Amino acid sequence: MILVTGANGNLGQATLAALRARGVIATGGSRTPSAGMLRLDFDEPPGIDLAGVSTLVLISAGYAEDDRVIERHAAVLDAAARDKVGHVVYTSLTGAGDHLGFALAHRATERLLRAGDVPWTILRNGLYAELFGGLLMWAQDGVESAFGDGALAAVAREDLAEAAAVIAADPARHSGRTYDLVGTPITAADVADRFAVPHRTIGLGEYRRRLHEMPGLLPFQPPMLASIATCIRHGFLDGTGPDLADILGRPLRDPLAVAVATAAATAPEAVR
């Protein structure tokens, strides 16, 4: 059985759908499972049951402080070893992302995988084109961001999900491999041009101030988002590579079109 964790999240849902589209039997696991899913709560280690799982697609359990994320991942990897899971496919973070505020938990998890006895494949995912588009801010006269002229080698989430499905369907071919799954560089100005509006750069201090004023953000999230902005702005996330297209066996989805579609959802009516 192939089990995809975090199956109610965007990447987990898409990975599960990609597996099923390939005719592969797979099950989802979630802390709050929908119909047909297994209950899987990494915060309750004694209840993690992976018996019968041949391949575990471990979608990173982010959205917490590093210590919590690493504890969760360690718990599920311990269960994978105990229950004799055949292979773990882990969705990590692009190698260019070591300066990002959420990189440490990914690298610590990679270390746990390499030190363990369960065969593994690490997918170092680039940042989503959907995220890039969603982080752009609309002003009356155009688009604002803290990205400056920097570019992000953005990736459509569906491409990353499909890559995870390809690997999970035949993991033995990819055992012990680490893939860097990045896309095509895009800029905030590229997105603004699609709407025929200007892009204005704001300073990182102003961006951080706005983040702290946003309702609903958890305390650890503004530093993470600010780290994305400064890494893009200063050219740390624009590198490309062939791994994703090689795994998919086709050209990648256009990340600019994906970012534009995401930005359009919050755009003023006049520019949609």
Coordinates of C-alpha atoms in Angstrom, one line a residue:
M1 CA 0.0 0.0 0.0
I2 CA 1.2 3.5 -0.8
L3 CA 0.3 6.0 1.9
V4 CA 0.4 9.8 1.4
T5 CA 0.5 11.8 4.6
G6 CA -1.0 15.3 4.9
A7 CA -3.6 14.2 2.4
N8 CA -6.0 17.0 3.3
G9 CA -3.4 19.6 2.4
N10 CA -2.8 21.0 -1.1
L11 CA 0.3 19.0 -1.9
G12 CA -0.9 15.8 -0.3
Q13 CA -4.3 16.0 -2.1
A14 CA -2.6 16.6 -5.4
T15 CA -0.1 13.8 -4.9
L16 CA -2.9 11.4 -4.1
A17 CA -4.8 12.5 -7.1
A18 CA -1.7 12.1 -9.3
L19 CA -1.2 8.5 -8.1
R20 CA -4.8 7.6 -8.7
A21 CA -4.7 9.2 -12.2
R22 CA -1.8 6.8 -13.0
G23 CA -3.9 3.8 -11.9
V24 CA -1.9 3.4 -8.7
I25 CA -3.7 2.3 -5.6
A26 CA -3.0 4.7 -2.8
T27 CA -4.5 5.9 0.5
G28 CA -4.3 9.2 2.2
G29 CA -3.5 9.8 5.9
S30 CA -4.4 12.9 7.9
R31 CA -4.9 14.2 11.4
T32 CA -8.4 15.1 10.3
P33 CA -9.2 12.4 7.7
S34 CA -11.9 12.6 5.1
A35 CA -13.9 9.6 3.9
G36 CA -11.6 6.8 2.9
M37 CA -8.5 8.2 4.6
L38 CA -6.6 6.9 7.6
R39 CA -6.2 8.9 10.8
L40 CA -2.6 9.8 11.1
D41 CA -1.5 12.2 13.8
F42 CA 2.2 12.8 14.2
D43 CA 1.7 14.5 17.5
E44 CA 0.4 11.1 18.9
P45 CA 3.4 8.8 18.2
P46 CA 1.9 5.7 19.9
G47 CA -1.1 5.8 17.5
I48 CA 1.0 6.0 14.3
D49 CA 0.3 2.7 12.6
L50 CA 2.1 2.1 9.3
A51 CA 1.7 -1.7 9.1
G52 CA 1.2 -2.9 5.6
V53 CA 2.6 0.4 4.0
S54 CA 5.0 -0.4 1.2
T55 CA 5.8 3.2 0.3
L56 CA 5.2 6.2 2.5
V57 CA 5.0 9.6 0.9
L58 CA 6.0 11.9 3.8
I59 CA 4.6 15.3 3.0
S60 CA 6.5 17.7 5.3
A61 CA 4.5 18.5 8.4
G62 CA 5.3 22.2 8.5
Y63 CA 3.4 25.1 9.9
A64 CA 5.1 24.8 13.3
E65 CA 8.3 25.7 15.0
D66 CA 11.3 23.7 14.0
D67 CA 11.3 21.5 17.2
R68 CA 7.7 20.5 16.6
V69 CA 8.2 19.7 13.0
I70 CA 11.4 17.6 13.6
E71 CA 9.7 15.8 16.5
R72 CA 6.7 14.9 14.2
H73 CA 9.0 13.7 11.4
A74 CA 11.1 11.7 13.8
A75 CA 8.0 10.0 15.2
V76 CA 6.7 8.9 11.8
L77 CA 10.2 7.7 10.7
D78 CA 10.5 5.7 13.9
A79 CA 7.1 4.1 13.1
A80 CA 8.2 3.5 9.5
A81 CA 11.2 1.5 10.8
R82 CA 9.2 -0.3 13.4
D83 CA 6.5 -1.3 10.9
K84 CA 8.9 -2.2 8.2
V85 CA 7.8 0.3 5.6
G86 CA 9.6 -0.5 2.3
H87 CA 10.5 3.0 1.2
V88 CA 10.0 6.7 2.3
V89 CA 9.6 9.5 -0.2
Y90 CA 10.1 12.8 1.6
T91 CA 9.1 16.2 0.2
S92 CA 11.9 18.4 1.3
L93 CA 13.2 21.9 0.3
T94 CA 15.3 22.9 -2.7
G95 CA 19.0 22.9 -2.0
A96 CA 19.1 26.6 -2.8
G97 CA 16.8 27.2 0.1
D98 CA 19.3 26.8 3.0
H99 CA 19.0 30.5 3.8
L100 CA 15.2 30.3 4.2
G101 CA 13.7 30.4 7.7
F102 CA 12.1 27.0 7.4
A103 CA 15.1 25.1 6.0
L104 CA 16.5 23.6 9.2
A105 CA 13.6 21.2 9.8
H106 CA 13.9 19.9 6.3
R107 CA 17.7 19.3 6.6
A108 CA 17.3 17.7 10.0
T109 CA 14.7 15.3 8.5
E110 CA 17.0 14.5 5.6
R111 CA 19.7 13.6 8.2
L112 CA 17.2 11.3 10.0
L113 CA 16.4 9.6 6.8
R114 CA 20.1 9.0 5.8
A115 CA 20.9 7.7 9.3
G116 CA 17.9 5.3 9.3
D117 CA 17.5 1.8 7.9
V118 CA 14.4 2.5 5.7
P119 CA 15.2 3.1 2.0
W120 CA 14.5 6.7 1.0
T121 CA 14.2 9.2 -1.8
I122 CA 14.4 13.0 -1.1
L123 CA 12.5 15.4 -3.3
R124 CA 13.9 18.9 -2.7
N125 CA 10.9 20.9 -3.8
G126 CA 11.3 24.4 -5.1
L127 CA 8.9 27.1 -3.9
Y128 CA 5.4 27.1 -5.5
A129 CA 4.4 29.4 -8.2
E130 CA 1.1 29.6 -6.3
L131 CA 3.0 30.9 -3.3
F132 CA 4.9 33.5 -5.3
G133 CA 1.6 34.9 -6.8
G134 CA -0.1 34.8 -3.5
L135 CA 2.6 36.9 -1.8
L136 CA 2.3 39.8 -4.2
M137 CA 0.3 42.7 -2.8
W138 CA -2.1 44.9 -4.7
A139 CA -1.9 48.7 -4.4
Q140 CA -4.2 51.1 -6.1
D141 CA -1.8 51.6 -9.0
G142 CA -0.3 48.2 -9.4
V143 CA 1.6 45.4 -7.7
E144 CA 3.9 45.7 -4.7
S145 CA 6.4 43.3 -3.3
A146 CA 9.6 43.0 -1.3
F147 CA 11.1 40.8 -4.1
G148 CA 12.8 43.7 -5.9
D149 CA 14.2 42.6 -9.3
G150 CA 15.0 39.1 -7.9
A151 CA 13.7 36.0 -9.6
L152 CA 12.3 32.7 -8.2
A153 CA 12.7 29.4 -10.0
A154 CA 9.1 28.7 -9.2
V155 CA 7.3 25.4 -9.7
A156 CA 3.6 24.6 -10.2
R157 CA 2.4 22.5 -7.3
E158 CA 0.8 20.0 -9.6
D159 CA 4.2 19.3 -11.2
L160 CA 5.7 18.6 -7.8
A161 CA 2.8 16.3 -6.9
E162 CA 3.1 14.4 -10.2
A163 CA 6.8 14.0 -9.5
A164 CA 6.1 12.5 -6.1
A165 CA 3.6 10.2 -7.7
V166 CA 6.1 9.0 -10.3
I167 CA 8.7 8.2 -7.7
A168 CA 6.2 6.6 -5.3
A169 CA 4.9 4.3 -8.0
D170 CA 8.4 2.8 -8.6
P171 CA 10.6 3.9 -5.7
A172 CA 13.3 1.2 -6.0
R173 CA 14.6 3.0 -9.1
H174 CA 15.2 6.1 -7.1
S175 CA 16.5 4.7 -3.8
G176 CA 19.1 6.8 -2.1
R177 CA 18.6 9.7 -4.6
T178 CA 18.1 13.3 -3.8
Y179 CA 16.4 15.4 -6.5
D180 CA 16.3 19.2 -6.8
L181 CA 12.9 20.1 -8.2
V182 CA 13.0 23.7 -9.3
G183 CA 11.4 25.4 -12.2
T184 CA 11.7 28.5 -14.4
P185 CA 12.8 31.9 -12.9
I186 CA 10.0 34.5 -12.8
T187 CA 9.9 38.0 -11.2
A188 CA 7.2 40.2 -9.7
A189 CA 7.6 42.5 -12.6
D190 CA 6.8 39.6 -15.0
V191 CA 3.5 39.1 -13.1
A192 CA 2.7 42.8 -13.1
D193 CA 3.4 43.0 -16.8
R194 CA 0.7 40.3 -17.5
F195 CA -1.8 42.7 -15.8
A196 CA -0.3 45.7 -17.6
V197 CA 0.4 47.4 -14.3
P198 CA 3.6 48.6 -12.7
H199 CA 5.5 46.7 -9.9
R200 CA 6.8 48.7 -7.0
T201 CA 9.4 47.4 -4.6
I202 CA 9.0 48.0 -0.9
G203 CA 11.8 47.6 1.7
L204 CA 12.2 44.5 3.8
G205 CA 11.5 46.5 6.9
E206 CA 8.2 47.7 5.5
Y207 CA 7.3 44.2 4.4
R208 CA 8.1 42.8 7.9
R209 CA 5.9 45.5 9.5
R210 CA 3.0 44.6 7.2
L211 CA 3.4 40.9 8.0
H212 CA 3.2 41.6 11.7
E213 CA -0.1 43.5 11.1
M214 CA -1.7 40.7 9.1
P215 CA -4.4 38.9 11.0
G216 CA -4.2 35.1 11.3
L217 CA -0.4 34.7 11.0
L218 CA 1.2 32.6 13.7
P219 CA 4.3 34.0 15.5
F220 CA 6.8 32.0 13.5
Q221 CA 5.4 32.8 10.1
P222 CA 6.4 36.5 9.5
P223 CA 10.1 35.6 9.8
M224 CA 9.6 32.7 7.4
L225 CA 7.9 34.9 4.8
A226 CA 10.5 37.7 5.3
S227 CA 13.2 35.1 4.6
I228 CA 11.5 34.2 1.3
A229 CA 11.4 37.8 0.3
T230 CA 15.1 38.5 1.1
C231 CA 16.3 35.3 -0.6
I232 CA 14.4 36.1 -3.8
R233 CA 15.4 39.7 -3.7
H234 CA 19.1 38.9 -3.4
G235 CA 19.3 36.2 -6.0
F236 CA 19.5 33.0 -3.9
L237 CA 16.5 31.2 -5.4
D238 CA 16.7 31.7 -9.2
G239 CA 18.8 28.6 -10.1
T240 CA 17.5 26.1 -12.5
G241 CA 18.0 22.3 -13.0
P242 CA 16.8 19.4 -15.1
D243 CA 15.6 17.0 -12.4
L244 CA 11.9 17.8 -12.4
A245 CA 11.5 17.7 -16.2
D246 CA 13.5 14.5 -16.4
I247 CA 11.3 12.8 -13.8
L248 CA 8.1 13.9 -15.5
G249 CA 9.3 13.2 -19.0
R250 CA 7.7 16.4 -20.3
P251 CA 8.1 20.2 -20.2
L252 CA 7.1 21.8 -16.9
R253 CA 3.9 23.8 -16.5
D254 CA 4.4 27.6 -17.0
P255 CA 5.0 28.9 -13.5
L256 CA 4.3 32.5 -14.6
A257 CA 0.8 31.5 -15.7
V258 CA 0.2 29.8 -12.4
A259 CA 1.5 32.8 -10.4
V260 CA -0.6 35.2 -12.5
A261 CA -3.8 33.1 -11.9
T262 CA -3.1 33.1 -8.2
A263 CA -2.5 36.8 -8.1
A264 CA -5.7 37.4 -10.1
A265 CA -7.8 36.0 -7.3
T266 CA -7.0 39.0 -5.1
A267 CA -6.6 41.6 -7.8
P268 CA -8.8 44.7 -8.0
E269 CA -11.7 44.2 -10.4
A270 CA -10.3 46.8 -12.7
V271 CA -7.2 44.7 -13.6
R272 CA -8.6 41.1 -13.7

